[in-house]
mmCIF file of C-alpha atoms in Angstrom:
data_model
loop_
_atom_site.group_PDB
_atom_site.id
_atom_site.type_symbol
_atom_site.label_atom_id
_atom_site.label_comp_id
_atom_site.label_asym_id
_atom_site.label_seq_id
_atom_site.Cartn_x
_atom_site.Cartn_y
_atom_site.Cartn_z
ATOM 1 C CA UNK A 1287 0.032 0.051 0.061
ATOM 2 C CA UNK A 1288 1.056 3.572 -0.692
ATOM 3 C CA UNK A 1289 0.134 6.653 1.305
ATOM 4 C CA UNK A 1290 0.363 10.021 -0.426
ATOM 5 C CA UNK A 1291 0.423 13.221 1.683
ATOM 6 C CA UNK A 1292 -0.541 16.434 -0.122
ATOM 7 C CA UNK A 1293 -0.006 19.607 1.943
ATOM 8 C CA UNK A 1294 -1.673 22.981 1.024
ATOM 9 C CA UNK A 1295 0.148 26.206 1.122
ATOM 10 C CA UNK A 1296 -0.366 27.695 4.548
ATOM 11 C CA UNK A 1297 -1.187 31.060 2.862
ATOM 12 C CA UNK A 1298 -4.908 31.714 2.386
ATOM 13 C CA UNK A 1299 -5.874 30.984 -1.113
ATOM 14 C CA UNK A 1300 -2.530 29.033 -1.882
ATOM 15 C CA UNK A 1301 -2.293 26.146 -4.099
ATOM 16 C CA UNK A 1302 -1.297 22.655 -3.357
ATOM 17 C CA UNK A 1303 2.402 22.371 -4.340
ATOM 18 C CA UNK A 1304 4.068 19.343 -2.709
ATOM 19 C CA UNK A 1305 3.848 15.563 -2.734
ATOM 20 C CA UNK A 1306 5.814 13.783 -0.127
ATOM 21 C CA UNK A 1307 7.379 10.370 -0.215
ATOM 22 C CA UNK A 1308 4.953 7.420 -0.192
ATOM 23 C CA UNK A 1309 4.651 5.923 3.313
ATOM 24 C CA UNK A 1310 4.187 2.322 4.213
ATOM 25 C CA UNK A 1311 0.893 1.316 5.771
ATOM 26 C CA UNK A 1312 -0.354 -2.227 6.770
ATOM 27 C CA UNK A 1313 -1.504 -3.837 3.597
ATOM 28 C CA UNK A 1314 -0.139 -4.026 0.087
ATOM 29 C CA UNK A 1315 -3.696 -4.192 -1.246
ATOM 30 C CA UNK A 1316 -4.716 -0.746 -0.121
ATOM 31 C CA UNK A 1317 -3.878 2.860 -1.127
ATOM 32 C CA UNK A 1318 -4.605 5.995 0.874
ATOM 33 C CA UNK A 1319 -4.417 9.723 -0.069
ATOM 34 C CA UNK A 1320 -4.398 11.921 2.960
ATOM 35 C CA UNK A 1321 -4.831 15.690 2.510
ATOM 36 C CA UNK A 1322 -4.325 17.870 5.560
ATOM 37 C CA UNK A 1323 -4.464 21.530 6.493
ATOM 38 C CA UNK A 1324 -3.982 23.820 9.498
ATOM 39 C CA UNK A 1325 -6.730 25.268 11.586
ATOM 40 C CA UNK A 1326 -8.989 28.014 10.164
ATOM 41 C CA UNK A 1327 -11.444 30.431 11.942
ATOM 42 C CA UNK A 1328 -14.925 29.644 12.959
ATOM 43 C CA UNK A 1329 -18.012 31.356 14.287
ATOM 44 C CA UNK A 1330 -20.161 28.890 16.255
ATOM 45 C CA UNK A 1331 -19.486 29.927 19.872
ATOM 46 C CA UNK A 1332 -20.637 26.529 21.332
ATOM 47 C CA UNK A 1333 -18.327 24.622 19.014
ATOM 48 C CA UNK A 1334 -15.560 27.146 19.762
ATOM 49 C CA UNK A 1335 -15.969 26.478 23.503
ATOM 50 C CA UNK A 1336 -16.024 22.688 23.220
ATOM 51 C CA UNK A 1337 -13.675 22.267 20.157
ATOM 52 C CA UNK A 1338 -15.268 18.798 19.605
ATOM 53 C CA UNK A 1339 -13.954 17.403 16.273
ATOM 54 C CA UNK A 1340 -16.173 15.186 14.070
ATOM 55 C CA UNK A 1341 -14.937 12.549 11.756
ATOM 56 C CA UNK A 1342 -17.319 11.882 8.815
ATOM 57 C CA UNK A 1343 -16.844 8.326 7.374
ATOM 58 C CA UNK A 1344 -18.338 7.271 3.998
ATOM 59 C CA UNK A 1345 -17.586 3.892 2.278
ATOM 60 C CA UNK A 1346 -18.002 4.239 -1.525
ATOM 61 C CA UNK A 1347 -18.487 2.099 -4.585
ATOM 62 C CA UNK A 1348 -19.048 3.644 -8.020
ATOM 63 C CA UNK A 1349 -20.470 6.793 -6.397
ATOM 64 C CA UNK A 1350 -19.335 9.476 -8.855
ATOM 65 C CA UNK A 1351 -22.980 10.637 -9.623
ATOM 66 C CA UNK A 1352 -23.819 11.220 -5.945
ATOM 67 C CA UNK A 1353 -20.655 13.237 -4.897
ATOM 68 C CA UNK A 1354 -21.748 16.655 -6.056
ATOM 69 C CA UNK A 1355 -24.807 16.686 -3.703
ATOM 70 C CA UNK A 1356 -23.040 14.960 -1.003
ATOM 71 C CA UNK A 1357 -20.304 17.680 -0.804
ATOM 72 C CA UNK A 1358 -22.812 20.417 -1.280
ATOM 73 C CA UNK A 1359 -24.770 19.093 1.873
ATOM 74 C CA UNK A 1360 -21.584 18.769 3.974
ATOM 75 C CA UNK A 1361 -20.375 22.255 3.027
ATOM 76 C CA UNK A 1362 -23.853 23.716 4.028
ATOM 77 C CA UNK A 1363 -23.345 22.400 7.610
ATOM 78 C CA UNK A 1364 -23.085 25.159 10.107
ATOM 79 C CA UNK A 1365 -20.522 23.220 12.172
ATOM 80 C CA UNK A 1366 -17.044 24.798 11.984
ATOM 81 C CA UNK A 1367 -15.278 23.360 8.929
ATOM 82 C CA UNK A 1368 -11.799 23.100 10.740
ATOM 83 C CA UNK A 1369 -13.422 20.756 13.258
ATOM 84 C CA UNK A 1370 -14.538 18.375 10.519
ATOM 85 C CA UNK A 1371 -12.449 15.541 9.150
ATOM 86 C CA UNK A 1372 -13.702 13.510 6.063
ATOM 87 C CA UNK A 1373 -12.546 10.008 5.217
ATOM 88 C CA UNK A 1374 -13.574 7.719 2.402
ATOM 89 C CA UNK A 1375 -12.914 4.115 1.593
ATOM 90 C CA UNK A 1376 -13.351 3.399 -2.197
ATOM 91 C CA UNK A 1377 -13.732 -0.267 -3.097
ATOM 92 C CA UNK A 1378 -14.266 -2.286 -6.198
ATOM 93 C CA UNK A 1379 -14.862 0.844 -8.211
ATOM 94 C CA UNK A 1380 -14.771 1.376 -11.975
ATOM 95 C CA UNK A 1381 -16.005 4.978 -12.257
ATOM 96 C CA UNK A 1382 -14.417 8.380 -11.583
ATOM 97 C CA UNK A 1383 -15.016 8.331 -7.834
ATOM 98 C CA UNK A 1384 -11.403 8.677 -6.714
ATOM 99 C CA UNK A 1385 -10.611 11.377 -9.142
ATOM 100 C CA UNK A 1386 -13.597 13.444 -8.049
ATOM 101 C CA UNK A 1387 -12.775 13.011 -4.428
ATOM 102 C CA UNK A 1388 -9.104 14.119 -4.994
ATOM 103 C CA UNK A 1389 -10.265 17.224 -6.957
ATOM 104 C CA UNK A 1390 -12.918 18.184 -4.386
ATOM 105 C CA UNK A 1391 -10.534 17.601 -1.526
ATOM 106 C CA UNK A 1392 -7.824 19.918 -2.984
ATOM 107 C CA UNK A 1393 -10.414 22.617 -3.474
ATOM 108 C CA UNK A 1394 -11.881 22.367 0.009
ATOM 109 C CA UNK A 1395 -8.452 22.367 1.613
ATOM 110 C CA UNK A 1396 -7.033 25.217 -0.341
ATOM 111 C CA UNK A 1397 -9.879 27.762 -0.393
ATOM 112 C CA UNK A 1398 -9.278 31.024 1.376
ATOM 113 C CA UNK A 1399 -11.708 30.373 4.197
ATOM 114 C CA UNK A 1400 -13.628 27.577 5.985
ATOM 115 C CA UNK A 1401 -11.015 24.995 5.253
ATOM 116 C CA UNK A 1402 -11.616 21.453 6.556
ATOM 117 C CA UNK A 1403 -9.427 19.861 9.189
ATOM 118 C CA UNK A 1404 -8.307 17.085 6.888
ATOM 119 C CA UNK A 1405 -9.616 14.750 4.155
ATOM 120 C CA UNK A 1406 -8.380 11.155 3.657
ATOM 121 C CA UNK A 1407 -9.149 8.824 0.650
ATOM 122 C CA UNK A 1408 -8.411 5.190 1.185
ATOM 123 C CA UNK A 1409 -8.670 2.557 -1.590
ATOM 124 C CA UNK A 1410 -9.068 -1.059 -0.971
ATOM 125 C CA UNK A 1411 -10.711 -3.784 -3.122
ATOM 126 C CA UNK A 1412 -12.580 -6.661 -1.383
ATOM 127 C CA UNK A 1413 -13.240 -8.394 -4.819
ATOM 128 C CA UNK A 1414 -16.899 -9.047 -3.963
ATOM 129 C CA UNK A 1415 -19.419 -8.504 -6.726
ATOM 130 C CA UNK A 1416 -23.087 -9.046 -6.904
ATOM 131 C CA UNK A 1417 -25.603 -8.087 -9.642
ATOM 132 C CA UNK A 1418 -28.438 -5.690 -8.787
ATOM 133 C CA UNK A 1419 -30.735 -8.721 -8.755
ATOM 134 C CA UNK A 1420 -28.521 -10.825 -6.516
ATOM 135 C CA UNK A 1421 -27.765 -8.092 -3.890
ATOM 136 C CA UNK A 1422 -31.337 -8.193 -2.566
ATOM 137 C CA UNK A 1423 -31.596 -11.901 -2.360
ATOM 138 C CA UNK A 1424 -32.047 -12.775 1.386
ATOM 139 C CA UNK A 1425 -29.798 -15.862 1.338
ATOM 140 C CA UNK A 1426 -26.903 -13.618 0.147
ATOM 141 C CA UNK A 1427 -27.475 -10.987 2.755
ATOM 142 C CA UNK A 1428 -25.102 -12.446 5.482
ATOM 143 C CA UNK A 1429 -22.246 -12.674 2.976
ATOM 144 C CA UNK A 1430 -23.024 -9.230 1.395
ATOM 145 C CA UNK A 1431 -23.308 -7.412 4.713
ATOM 146 C CA UNK A 1432 -20.224 -9.140 6.124
ATOM 147 C CA UNK A 1433 -18.234 -7.515 3.380
ATOM 148 C CA UNK A 1434 -19.944 -4.181 4.153
ATOM 149 C CA UNK A 1435 -18.949 -4.618 7.846
ATOM 150 C CA UNK A 1436 -15.404 -5.251 6.971
ATOM 151 C CA UNK A 1437 -15.281 -2.263 4.830
ATOM 152 C CA UNK A 1438 -16.619 0.001 7.625
ATOM 153 C CA UNK A 1439 -14.186 -1.536 10.130
ATOM 154 C CA UNK A 1440 -11.356 -0.999 7.797
ATOM 155 C CA UNK A 1441 -12.216 2.681 7.200
ATOM 156 C CA UNK A 1442 -12.849 3.311 10.984
ATOM 157 C CA UNK A 1443 -9.497 1.834 11.922
ATOM 158 C CA UNK A 1444 -7.520 3.749 9.327
ATOM 159 C CA UNK A 1445 -9.256 7.178 9.949
ATOM 160 C CA UNK A 1446 -10.021 7.488 13.628
ATOM 161 C CA UNK A 1447 -7.623 9.682 15.663
ATOM 162 C CA UNK A 1448 -7.414 10.305 19.332
ATOM 163 C CA UNK A 1449 -8.605 13.908 18.802
ATOM 164 C CA UNK A 1450 -11.944 12.932 17.306
ATOM 165 C CA UNK A 1451 -14.858 13.276 19.676
ATOM 166 C CA UNK A 1452 -17.543 12.139 17.322
ATOM 167 C CA UNK A 1453 -17.918 9.777 14.377
ATOM 168 C CA UNK A 1454 -20.543 10.309 11.709
ATOM 169 C CA UNK A 1455 -21.479 7.455 9.369
ATOM 170 C CA UNK A 1456 -23.027 9.016 6.370
ATOM 171 C CA UNK A 1457 -24.419 7.516 3.139
ATOM 172 C CA UNK A 1458 -23.284 9.157 0.066
ATOM 173 C CA UNK A 1459 -26.846 9.255 -1.496
ATOM 174 C CA UNK A 1460 -28.568 11.159 1.243
ATOM 175 C CA UNK A 1461 -30.227 14.205 -0.518
ATOM 176 C CA UNK A 1462 -31.377 16.466 2.328
ATOM 177 C CA UNK A 1463 -30.720 17.117 6.009
ATOM 178 C CA UNK A 1464 -30.900 20.203 8.229
ATOM 179 C CA UNK A 1465 -27.668 22.257 8.201
ATOM 180 C CA UNK A 1466 -27.640 22.440 12.028
ATOM 181 C CA UNK A 1467 -27.949 18.706 12.480
ATOM 182 C CA UNK A 1468 -24.521 18.086 14.115
ATOM 183 C CA UNK A 1469 -25.218 20.874 16.727
ATOM 184 C CA UNK A 1470 -28.716 19.613 17.154
ATOM 185 C CA UNK A 1471 -27.671 16.102 17.956
ATOM 186 C CA UNK A 1472 -24.757 17.111 20.240
ATOM 187 C CA UNK A 1473 -27.087 19.204 22.275
ATOM 188 C CA UNK A 1474 -29.537 16.421 23.045
ATOM 189 C CA UNK A 1475 -29.084 14.846 26.458
ATOM 190 C CA UNK A 1476 -28.057 11.295 27.072
ATOM 191 C CA UNK A 1477 -27.314 8.724 24.494
ATOM 192 C CA UNK A 1478 -24.073 7.413 22.923
ATOM 193 C CA UNK A 1479 -25.207 7.611 19.371
ATOM 194 C CA UNK A 1480 -28.012 8.602 17.179
ATOM 195 C CA UNK A 1481 -29.285 6.698 14.173
ATOM 196 C CA UNK A 1482 -31.327 7.618 11.034
ATOM 197 C CA UNK A 1483 -32.090 4.837 8.557
ATOM 198 C CA UNK A 1484 -35.005 2.867 7.270
ATOM 199 C CA UNK A 1485 -33.634 -0.156 9.110
ATOM 200 C CA UNK A 1486 -33.719 1.436 12.628
ATOM 201 C CA UNK A 1487 -35.751 -0.716 14.801
ATOM 202 C CA UNK A 1488 -37.025 -1.510 18.270
ATOM 203 C CA UNK A 1489 -37.492 -5.035 19.676
ATOM 204 C CA UNK A 1490 -40.993 -5.854 20.965
ATOM 205 C CA UNK A 1491 -42.248 -8.360 23.290
ATOM 206 C CA UNK A 1492 -43.289 -10.469 20.332
ATOM 207 C CA UNK A 1493 -40.053 -10.148 18.598
ATOM 208 C CA UNK A 1494 -38.114 -11.196 21.645
ATOM 209 C CA UNK A 1495 -40.496 -14.135 22.181
ATOM 210 C CA UNK A 1496 -39.747 -15.320 18.603
ATOM 211 C CA UNK A 1497 -35.941 -15.047 19.086
ATOM 212 C CA UNK A 1498 -36.086 -17.267 22.184
ATOM 213 C CA UNK A 1499 -36.561 -20.300 19.857
ATOM 214 C CA UNK A 1500 -33.818 -19.315 17.383
ATOM 215 C CA UNK A 1501 -30.058 -19.829 17.249
ATOM 216 C CA UNK A 1502 -28.601 -16.422 18.179
ATOM 217 C CA UNK A 1503 -25.709 -16.825 15.714
ATOM 218 C CA UNK A 1504 -27.877 -17.633 12.722
ATOM 219 C CA UNK A 1505 -29.412 -15.126 10.240
ATOM 220 C CA UNK A 1506 -33.090 -15.904 9.629
ATOM 221 C CA UNK A 1507 -35.750 -14.744 7.339
ATOM 222 C CA UNK A 1508 -38.983 -14.504 9.306
ATOM 223 C CA UNK A 1509 -41.664 -12.069 10.259
ATOM 224 C CA UNK A 1510 -39.792 -10.369 13.103
ATOM 225 C CA UNK A 1511 -42.593 -8.352 14.750
ATOM 226 C CA UNK A 1512 -40.226 -5.591 15.335
ATOM 227 C CA UNK A 1513 -41.163 -1.958 15.311
ATOM 228 C CA UNK A 1514 -39.334 0.224 12.726
ATOM 229 C CA UNK A 1515 -38.602 3.917 13.346
ATOM 230 C CA UNK A 1516 -39.743 4.701 9.831
ATOM 231 C CA UNK A 1517 -43.254 3.718 10.937
ATOM 232 C CA UNK A 1518 -43.293 5.909 14.008
ATOM 233 C CA UNK A 1519 -45.188 9.310 14.033
ATOM 234 C CA UNK A 1520 -43.143 12.219 12.499
ATOM 235 C CA UNK A 1521 -45.466 15.103 13.488
ATOM 236 C CA UNK A 1522 -44.161 15.583 17.087
ATOM 237 C CA UNK A 1523 -41.267 17.513 18.626
ATOM 238 C CA UNK A 1524 -38.362 16.764 16.390
ATOM 239 C CA UNK A 1525 -36.025 16.369 19.395
ATOM 240 C CA UNK A 1526 -38.182 13.783 21.057
ATOM 241 C CA UNK A 1527 -36.006 10.636 21.238
ATOM 242 C CA UNK A 1528 -36.895 6.970 21.281
ATOM 243 C CA UNK A 1529 -34.489 4.069 22.172
ATOM 244 C CA UNK A 1530 -33.492 1.751 19.450
ATOM 245 C CA UNK A 1531 -32.273 -1.895 19.325
ATOM 246 C CA UNK A 1532 -30.896 -1.739 15.887
ATOM 247 C CA UNK A 1533 -29.613 0.977 13.383
ATOM 248 C CA UNK A 1534 -28.784 1.485 9.668
ATOM 249 C CA UNK A 1535 -25.992 3.899 8.720
ATOM 250 C CA UNK A 1536 -27.773 6.507 6.464
ATOM 251 C CA UNK A 1537 -26.922 9.171 9.031
ATOM 252 C CA UNK A 1538 -25.671 7.753 12.348
ATOM 253 C CA UNK A 1539 -23.633 9.889 14.817
ATOM 254 C CA UNK A 1540 -21.593 8.063 17.341
ATOM 255 C CA UNK A 1541 -19.498 9.290 20.325
ATOM 256 C CA UNK A 1542 -15.919 8.212 19.301
ATOM 257 C CA UNK A 1543 -15.371 6.414 22.528
ATOM 258 C CA UNK A 1544 -18.048 3.874 21.682
ATOM 259 C CA UNK A 1545 -15.783 2.699 18.788
ATOM 260 C CA UNK A 1546 -12.586 3.035 20.772
ATOM 261 C CA UNK A 1547 -13.915 0.846 23.554
ATOM 262 C CA UNK A 1548 -14.527 -1.979 21.085
ATOM 263 C CA UNK A 1549 -18.035 -1.486 19.472
ATOM 264 C CA UNK A 1550 -17.628 -1.946 15.731
ATOM 265 C CA UNK A 1551 -19.511 -3.685 12.850
ATOM 266 C CA UNK A 1552 -19.638 -7.454 13.216
ATOM 267 C CA UNK A 1553 -19.075 -9.241 9.944
ATOM 268 C CA UNK A 1554 -20.671 -12.240 11.692
ATOM 269 C CA UNK A 1555 -24.134 -12.709 13.282
ATOM 270 C CA UNK A 1556 -24.504 -11.245 16.732
ATOM 271 C CA UNK A 1557 -27.821 -11.561 18.427
ATOM 272 C CA UNK A 1558 -29.608 -12.303 15.040
ATOM 273 C CA UNK A 1559 -28.021 -9.243 13.336
ATOM 274 C CA UNK A 1560 -24.926 -8.422 11.418
ATOM 275 C CA UNK A 1561 -23.135 -5.090 10.344
ATOM 276 C CA UNK A 1562 -24.914 -1.903 11.404
ATOM 277 C CA UNK A 1563 -27.756 -3.585 13.290
ATOM 278 C CA UNK A 1564 -25.250 -5.851 14.942
ATOM 279 C CA UNK A 1565 -23.186 -2.753 15.819
ATOM 280 C CA UNK A 1566 -26.155 -1.407 17.849
ATOM 281 C CA UNK A 1567 -26.618 -4.665 19.555
ATOM 282 C CA UNK A 1568 -22.927 -4.833 20.595
ATOM 283 C CA UNK A 1569 -23.036 -1.149 21.863
ATOM 284 C CA UNK A 1570 -26.149 -1.889 23.967
ATOM 285 C CA UNK A 1571 -24.523 -4.994 25.246
ATOM 286 C CA UNK A 1572 -21.578 -2.756 26.470
ATOM 287 C CA UNK A 1573 -24.076 -0.398 28.190
ATOM 288 C CA UNK A 1574 -24.163 2.448 25.655
ATOM 289 C CA UNK A 1575 -27.345 4.239 24.687
ATOM 290 C CA UNK A 1576 -28.816 3.954 21.141
ATOM 291 C CA UNK A 1577 -31.527 6.387 20.258
ATOM 292 C CA UNK A 1578 -33.364 7.903 17.269
ATOM 293 C CA UNK A 1579 -35.447 11.028 16.668
ATOM 294 C CA UNK A 1580 -38.540 9.879 14.528
ATOM 295 C CA UNK A 1581 -39.653 13.478 13.854
ATOM 296 C CA UNK A 1582 -36.220 14.713 12.782
ATOM 297 C CA UNK A 1583 -36.444 14.111 8.891
ATOM 298 C CA UNK A 1584 -33.556 13.165 6.712
ATOM 299 C CA UNK A 1585 -34.147 12.342 3.075
ATOM 300 C CA UNK A 1586 -32.437 9.494 1.153
ATOM 301 C CA UNK A 1587 -32.538 9.103 -2.551
ATOM 302 C CA UNK A 1588 -35.118 6.546 -3.861
ATOM 303 C CA UNK A 1589 -33.484 3.314 -4.844
ATOM 304 C CA UNK A 1590 -36.447 2.022 -6.870
#
């Protein structure tokens, strides 16, 4: 693996002008491009007081068409840009995803104001391919989501630093969310992480009764009797929270210490779940809180 460091000119408005020697990493199968810059000014007084840094993580595969809106939304966030780190893992990709990421990273790190803390682009192929028809077949879900879990764990391990206070897992094809969302979620009391996804769920008395007769390390197709957050009322106070037992990763904000203390994405079945839902199960088993806000709306592109 090679690691390329590209440092911007410290003068405002300067241009990228140096490429350092390639650095060795852990695997010959992966490549990382790390772009960094120094601190810039900010205006949010609460963020200034806390100085809490957020790491935004997004795994990607053939995502070129989604990237313009992705960056537009991130750049509209009111959170101080110098407190934001972006990291991407690009896998098994044949389009222009990496080139677009590199171009956008150079621009965001070299503009005269609101520069980002750093941007990292990792590349690693898992050599796992499914057709559009195959990827939704239930019997292939444990294998497919196992590779998704490995991808997330790889990205998390490579990108997380000790100065990151929060980790945001963000899908590339989200199309709308409030520009104050990071401040909103950080100001809510309690909770170790907050999840927004169609797969967010609560276990029920009925679902737990069903599971009593199942092997907890097997992945079953059955009528679960769980309650999905997507089916909960959305007309209430947007900051009213509900406890969750499983999450997806459309927009999931996690306190970094949850990951540091060992909660990650299981590539195996844990309590009937794998990957993101399994992550929530592990976090709850460790004593962390998992919550969602049903009335706080985020829009994801239609995949139909």
